[in-house]
Short mmCIF file of C-alpha atoms in Angstrom, two decimals:
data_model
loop_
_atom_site.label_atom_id
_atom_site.label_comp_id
_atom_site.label_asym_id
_atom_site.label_seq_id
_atom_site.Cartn_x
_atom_site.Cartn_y
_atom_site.Cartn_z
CA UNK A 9 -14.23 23.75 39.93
CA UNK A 10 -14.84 26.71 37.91
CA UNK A 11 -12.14 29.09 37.04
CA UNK A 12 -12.76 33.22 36.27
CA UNK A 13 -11.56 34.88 33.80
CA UNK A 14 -9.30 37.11 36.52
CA UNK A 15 -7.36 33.12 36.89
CA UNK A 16 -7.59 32.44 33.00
CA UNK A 17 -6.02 35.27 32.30
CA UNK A 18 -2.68 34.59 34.66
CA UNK A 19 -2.24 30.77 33.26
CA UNK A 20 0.86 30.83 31.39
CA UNK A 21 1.15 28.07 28.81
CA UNK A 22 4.25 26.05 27.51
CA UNK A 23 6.01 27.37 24.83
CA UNK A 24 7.21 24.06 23.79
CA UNK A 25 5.11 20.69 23.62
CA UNK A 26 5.65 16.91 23.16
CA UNK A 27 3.74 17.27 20.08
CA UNK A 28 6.08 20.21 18.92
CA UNK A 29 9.33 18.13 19.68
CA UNK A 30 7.80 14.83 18.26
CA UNK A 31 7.49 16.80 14.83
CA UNK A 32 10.92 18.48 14.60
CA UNK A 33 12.58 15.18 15.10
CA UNK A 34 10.41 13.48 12.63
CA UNK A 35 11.02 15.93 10.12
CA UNK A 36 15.07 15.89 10.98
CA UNK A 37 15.26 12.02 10.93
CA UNK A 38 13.23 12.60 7.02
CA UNK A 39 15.79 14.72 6.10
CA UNK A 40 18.82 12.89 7.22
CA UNK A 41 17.05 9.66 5.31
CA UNK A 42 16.27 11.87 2.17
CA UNK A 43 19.76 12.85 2.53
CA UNK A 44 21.52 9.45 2.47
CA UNK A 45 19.44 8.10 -0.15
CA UNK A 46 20.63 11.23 -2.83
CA UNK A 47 24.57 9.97 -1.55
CA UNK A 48 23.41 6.32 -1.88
CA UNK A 49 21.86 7.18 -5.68
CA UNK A 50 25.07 9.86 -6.34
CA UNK A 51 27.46 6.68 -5.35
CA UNK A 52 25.49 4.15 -7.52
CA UNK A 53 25.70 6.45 -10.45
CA UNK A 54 29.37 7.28 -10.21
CA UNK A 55 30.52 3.93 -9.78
CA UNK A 56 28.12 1.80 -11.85
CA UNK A 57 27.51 -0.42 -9.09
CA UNK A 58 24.06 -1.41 -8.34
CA UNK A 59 22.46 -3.75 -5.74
CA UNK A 60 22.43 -7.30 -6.31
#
C-alpha cells in the first residue's frame, strides 16, 4: 500500500505517547524518592538517630 503525500499530509498524530507518559511518571516517582530521602537524612540529623 503506498500512501501520497495528499494522505500524509491529513494524518494527524498523537500529541501524547506511552513513551511520553512512561517518562513523566518515572521522573515524578525520582522526585518523590529524592524527596523522602532529604526528610529521611533531615530526621537522622535532628535527632541523632541512625540505622542500626
Amino acid at each position: 500500500m503506498t500512501i501520497k503525500d495528499k494522505e500524509l499530509e491529513e494524518i494527524i498524530g498523537g500529541g501524547i505517547s506511552g513513551t511520553l507518559i512512561n517518562s513523566v511518571v518515572k521522573a515524578a516517582t525520582f522526585i518523590l524518592e529524592l524527596g523522602r530521602a532529604v526528610g529521611t537524612a533531615i530526621r537522622s540529623a535532628r535527632t541523632g538517630i541512625k540505622c542500626r
